[in-house]
GROMACS .gro file of C-alpha atoms in nm:
model
  222
    1UNK     CA    1  -0.850   1.842  -0.137
    2UNK     CA    2  -1.053   1.566  -0.106
    3UNK     CA    3  -1.096   1.354   0.222
    4UNK     CA    4  -1.238   1.026   0.094
    5UNK     CA    5  -1.101   0.864   0.412
    6UNK     CA    6  -1.322   1.054   0.633
    7UNK     CA    7  -1.621   0.973   0.421
    8UNK     CA    8  -1.847   0.673   0.405
    9UNK     CA    9  -1.759   0.362   0.237
   10UNK     CA   10  -2.029   0.357  -0.033
   11UNK     CA   11  -1.988   0.691  -0.123
   12UNK     CA   12  -1.619   0.642  -0.195
   13UNK     CA   13  -1.728   0.331  -0.430
   14UNK     CA   14  -1.986   0.531  -0.579
   15UNK     CA   15  -1.727   0.808  -0.693
   16UNK     CA   16  -1.473   0.552  -0.811
   17UNK     CA   17  -1.735   0.394  -1.033
   18UNK     CA   18  -1.875   0.729  -1.176
   19UNK     CA   19  -1.781   0.873  -1.503
   20UNK     CA   20  -1.484   1.089  -1.359
   21UNK     CA   21  -1.103   1.040  -1.324
   22UNK     CA   22  -1.094   1.052  -0.949
   23UNK     CA   23  -1.050   0.837  -0.729
   24UNK     CA   24  -0.870   0.623  -0.987
   25UNK     CA   25  -0.646   0.302  -0.961
   26UNK     CA   26  -0.388   0.447  -0.729
   27UNK     CA   27  -0.661   0.556  -0.476
   28UNK     CA   28  -0.813   0.239  -0.503
   29UNK     CA   29  -0.471   0.060  -0.459
   30UNK     CA   30  -0.397   0.261  -0.131
   31UNK     CA   31  -0.744   0.146   0.011
   32UNK     CA   32  -0.694  -0.231  -0.097
   33UNK     CA   33  -0.351  -0.195   0.103
   34UNK     CA   34  -0.521  -0.018   0.424
   35UNK     CA   35  -0.731  -0.309   0.428
   36UNK     CA   36  -0.499  -0.565   0.388
   37UNK     CA   37  -0.275  -0.383   0.688
   38UNK     CA   38  -0.606  -0.409   0.873
   39UNK     CA   39  -0.619  -0.780   0.847
   40UNK     CA   40  -0.270  -0.844   1.001
   41UNK     CA   41  -0.371  -0.593   1.281
   42UNK     CA   42  -0.670  -0.760   1.352
   43UNK     CA   43  -0.447  -1.084   1.416
   44UNK     CA   44  -0.187  -0.917   1.597
   45UNK     CA   45  -0.463  -0.748   1.832
   46UNK     CA   46  -0.596  -1.089   1.922
   47UNK     CA   47  -0.215  -1.249   1.964
   48UNK     CA   48  -0.108  -0.967   2.190
   49UNK     CA   49  -0.427  -1.012   2.416
   50UNK     CA   50  -0.426  -1.382   2.434
   51UNK     CA   51  -0.561  -1.497   2.762
   52UNK     CA   52  -0.282  -1.725   2.789
   53UNK     CA   53  -0.017  -1.450   2.829
   54UNK     CA   54  -0.193  -1.381   3.141
   55UNK     CA   55  -0.176  -1.730   3.329
   56UNK     CA   56   0.085  -1.880   3.506
   57UNK     CA   57  -0.043  -2.193   3.497
   58UNK     CA   58  -0.047  -2.206   3.105
   59UNK     CA   59   0.247  -2.434   3.036
   60UNK     CA   60   0.319  -2.247   2.702
   61UNK     CA   61   0.284  -1.905   2.882
   62UNK     CA   62   0.654  -1.811   2.766
   63UNK     CA   63   0.604  -1.884   2.406
   64UNK     CA   64   0.256  -1.710   2.415
   65UNK     CA   65   0.419  -1.392   2.554
   66UNK     CA   66   0.697  -1.393   2.309
   67UNK     CA   67   0.414  -1.411   2.037
   68UNK     CA   68   0.216  -1.106   2.239
   69UNK     CA   69   0.539  -0.918   2.227
   70UNK     CA   70   0.599  -0.950   1.836
   71UNK     CA   71   0.224  -0.929   1.787
   72UNK     CA   72   0.273  -0.559   1.975
   73UNK     CA   73   0.553  -0.468   1.762
   74UNK     CA   74   0.397  -0.575   1.411
   75UNK     CA   75   0.060  -0.410   1.553
   76UNK     CA   76   0.263  -0.065   1.543
   77UNK     CA   77   0.395  -0.128   1.216
   78UNK     CA   78   0.058  -0.229   1.058
   79UNK     CA   79  -0.140   0.073   1.210
   80UNK     CA   80   0.149   0.281   1.088
   81UNK     CA   81   0.107   0.105   0.717
   82UNK     CA   82  -0.268   0.173   0.738
   83UNK     CA   83  -0.289   0.519   0.833
   84UNK     CA   84  -0.007   0.587   0.530
   85UNK     CA   85  -0.219   0.418   0.328
   86UNK     CA   86  -0.525   0.559   0.404
   87UNK     CA   87  -0.372   0.908   0.346
   88UNK     CA   88  -0.258   0.767   0.012
   89UNK     CA   89  -0.605   0.735  -0.058
   90UNK     CA   90  -0.641   1.115  -0.118
   91UNK     CA   91  -0.302   1.189  -0.181
   92UNK     CA   92  -0.325   1.012  -0.506
   93UNK     CA   93  -0.626   1.197  -0.604
   94UNK     CA   94  -0.432   1.524  -0.523
   95UNK     CA   95  -0.132   1.367  -0.734
   96UNK     CA   96  -0.352   1.360  -1.032
   97UNK     CA   97  -0.502   1.717  -0.974
   98UNK     CA   98  -0.149   1.872  -1.020
   99UNK     CA   99  -0.087   1.679  -1.331
  100UNK     CA  100  -0.433   1.774  -1.457
  101UNK     CA  101  -0.374   2.162  -1.357
  102UNK     CA  102  -0.032   2.109  -1.495
  103UNK     CA  103  -0.132   2.029  -1.849
  104UNK     CA  104  -0.395   2.276  -1.846
  105UNK     CA  105  -0.122   2.563  -1.789
  106UNK     CA  106  -0.108   2.789  -2.102
  107UNK     CA  107   0.154   2.714  -2.402
  108UNK     CA  108   0.097   3.048  -2.627
  109UNK     CA  109   0.481   3.151  -2.582
  110UNK     CA  110   0.805   2.986  -2.563
  111UNK     CA  111   0.828   3.098  -2.194
  112UNK     CA  112   0.491   2.936  -2.110
  113UNK     CA  113   0.559   2.631  -2.277
  114UNK     CA  114   0.902   2.597  -2.104
  115UNK     CA  115   0.697   2.646  -1.781
  116UNK     CA  116   0.444   2.438  -1.850
  117UNK     CA  117   0.673   2.149  -1.955
  118UNK     CA  118   0.864   2.190  -1.576
  119UNK     CA  119   0.521   2.182  -1.406
  120UNK     CA  120   0.420   1.869  -1.591
  121UNK     CA  121   0.739   1.721  -1.528
  122UNK     CA  122   0.717   1.781  -1.168
  123UNK     CA  123   0.325   1.661  -1.152
  124UNK     CA  124   0.414   1.354  -1.309
  125UNK     CA  125   0.698   1.267  -1.045
  126UNK     CA  126   0.456   1.348  -0.762
  127UNK     CA  127   0.181   1.138  -0.922
  128UNK     CA  128   0.472   0.872  -0.974
  129UNK     CA  129   0.590   0.878  -0.615
  130UNK     CA  130   0.214   0.813  -0.458
  131UNK     CA  131   0.162   0.465  -0.573
  132UNK     CA  132   0.516   0.400  -0.541
  133UNK     CA  133   0.479   0.465  -0.205
  134UNK     CA  134   0.176   0.241  -0.179
  135UNK     CA  135   0.410  -0.049  -0.306
  136UNK     CA  136   0.666   0.007  -0.005
  137UNK     CA  137   0.372   0.018   0.230
  138UNK     CA  138   0.221  -0.291   0.087
  139UNK     CA  139   0.563  -0.500   0.109
  140UNK     CA  140   0.551  -0.415   0.471
  141UNK     CA  141   0.223  -0.528   0.517
  142UNK     CA  142   0.317  -0.860   0.356
  143UNK     CA  143   0.634  -0.893   0.571
  144UNK     CA  144   0.459  -0.829   0.878
  145UNK     CA  145   0.179  -1.102   0.788
  146UNK     CA  146   0.441  -1.349   0.738
  147UNK     CA  147   0.590  -1.299   1.052
  148UNK     CA  148   0.179  -1.316   1.207
  149UNK     CA  149   0.111  -1.638   1.004
  150UNK     CA  150   0.417  -1.786   1.262
  151UNK     CA  151   0.372  -1.612   1.549
  152UNK     CA  152  -0.014  -1.480   1.544
  153UNK     CA  153  -0.293  -1.639   1.692
  154UNK     CA  154  -0.376  -1.982   1.466
  155UNK     CA  155  -0.722  -1.929   1.473
  156UNK     CA  156  -0.711  -1.602   1.217
  157UNK     CA  157  -0.433  -1.745   1.030
  158UNK     CA  158  -0.669  -1.732   0.695
  159UNK     CA  159  -0.740  -1.369   0.781
  160UNK     CA  160  -0.358  -1.326   0.771
  161UNK     CA  161  -0.369  -1.523   0.450
  162UNK     CA  162  -0.611  -1.241   0.330
  163UNK     CA  163  -0.366  -0.964   0.436
  164UNK     CA  164  -0.105  -1.114   0.260
  165UNK     CA  165  -0.323  -1.145  -0.079
  166UNK     CA  166  -0.465  -0.841  -0.067
  167UNK     CA  167  -0.108  -0.659   0.002
  168UNK     CA  168   0.004  -0.849  -0.307
  169UNK     CA  169  -0.263  -0.708  -0.536
  170UNK     CA  170  -0.244  -0.347  -0.423
  171UNK     CA  171   0.111  -0.345  -0.475
  172UNK     CA  172   0.102  -0.522  -0.870
  173UNK     CA  173  -0.211  -0.261  -0.869
  174UNK     CA  174   0.000   0.049  -0.782
  175UNK     CA  175   0.294  -0.067  -1.015
  176UNK     CA  176   0.027  -0.008  -1.287
  177UNK     CA  177   0.025   0.383  -1.213
  178UNK     CA  178   0.394   0.413  -1.116
  179UNK     CA  179   0.450   0.263  -1.488
  180UNK     CA  180   0.203   0.504  -1.662
  181UNK     CA  181   0.342   0.812  -1.497
  182UNK     CA  182   0.701   0.683  -1.608
  183UNK     CA  183   0.598   0.656  -1.945
  184UNK     CA  184   0.504   1.005  -1.977
  185UNK     CA  185   0.811   1.082  -1.760
  186UNK     CA  186   1.004   0.936  -2.085
  187UNK     CA  187   1.394   0.976  -1.988
  188UNK     CA  188   1.376   1.128  -1.670
  189UNK     CA  189   1.635   1.063  -1.439
  190UNK     CA  190   1.391   0.902  -1.172
  191UNK     CA  191   1.303   0.662  -1.425
  192UNK     CA  192   1.576   0.409  -1.371
  193UNK     CA  193   1.595   0.439  -0.982
  194UNK     CA  194   1.192   0.388  -0.979
  195UNK     CA  195   1.196   0.083  -1.210
  196UNK     CA  196   1.463  -0.111  -0.993
  197UNK     CA  197   1.266  -0.031  -0.677
  198UNK     CA  198   0.943  -0.153  -0.828
  199UNK     CA  199   1.118  -0.474  -0.936
  200UNK     CA  200   1.258  -0.515  -0.608
  201UNK     CA  201   0.898  -0.413  -0.414
  202UNK     CA  202   0.728  -0.666  -0.662
  203UNK     CA  203   0.948  -0.961  -0.579
  204UNK     CA  204   0.946  -0.906  -0.188
  205UNK     CA  205   0.557  -0.878  -0.191
  206UNK     CA  206   0.508  -1.171  -0.451
  207UNK     CA  207   0.766  -1.407  -0.252
  208UNK     CA  208   0.607  -1.322   0.106
  209UNK     CA  209   0.238  -1.409  -0.032
  210UNK     CA  210   0.356  -1.719  -0.127
  211UNK     CA  211   0.512  -1.788   0.191
  212UNK     CA  212   0.184  -1.714   0.376
  213UNK     CA  213   0.002  -1.902   0.162
  214UNK     CA  214   0.211  -2.230   0.214
  215UNK     CA  215   0.152  -2.151   0.607
  216UNK     CA  216  -0.208  -2.100   0.578
  217UNK     CA  217  -0.256  -2.416   0.333
  218UNK     CA  218  -0.041  -2.617   0.596
  219UNK     CA  219  -0.241  -2.528   0.880
  220UNK     CA  220  -0.591  -2.601   0.679
  221UNK     CA  221  -0.446  -2.925   0.599
  222UNK     CA  222  -0.361  -3.015   0.987
   0.00000   0.00000   0.00000
């Protein structure tokens, strides 16, 4: 099983650039999502440790404390997303490997052809689920970024903006990898359900990214 997430960044990028099928778009999308989560976490970590939360003399200490509490909660959410997205950096590669193995199964007899068809269908469902989960995690990251744009340390609002932009991009990129697997699943019952979920995740993530962009722009103009 590949363990790219435990290796070096330069080695991963070289592998992604090489003339080989993995790591491909689904894995790279997961990595982009993990970086989006990391940028949100950085803002949350600075916010929850703000100096004014420790000072009884600060006129805004109650507001700071509320922001710190929210930042702590968001840090947990974003940490969970980052961990899952890093798992999917490798998980997408594993899923592709199962598809490749299924297509390589023997097809000399009717029984072998039937077993091969079923194995391909099962593998494609798994290959679809990995990038779909990337989309789910990216939607959570973007929504956390939107909250941090309001409650986070204002000195880090552009990093929150980076988080939202990367989350939307990773979500859109992962969608392509869901769609290519759906194409080969054809009329499988999972197709309609996955399409509805993809549309919802795409709308949510894009809408939140626009919200964060507006907040960042207002801050920069102020």
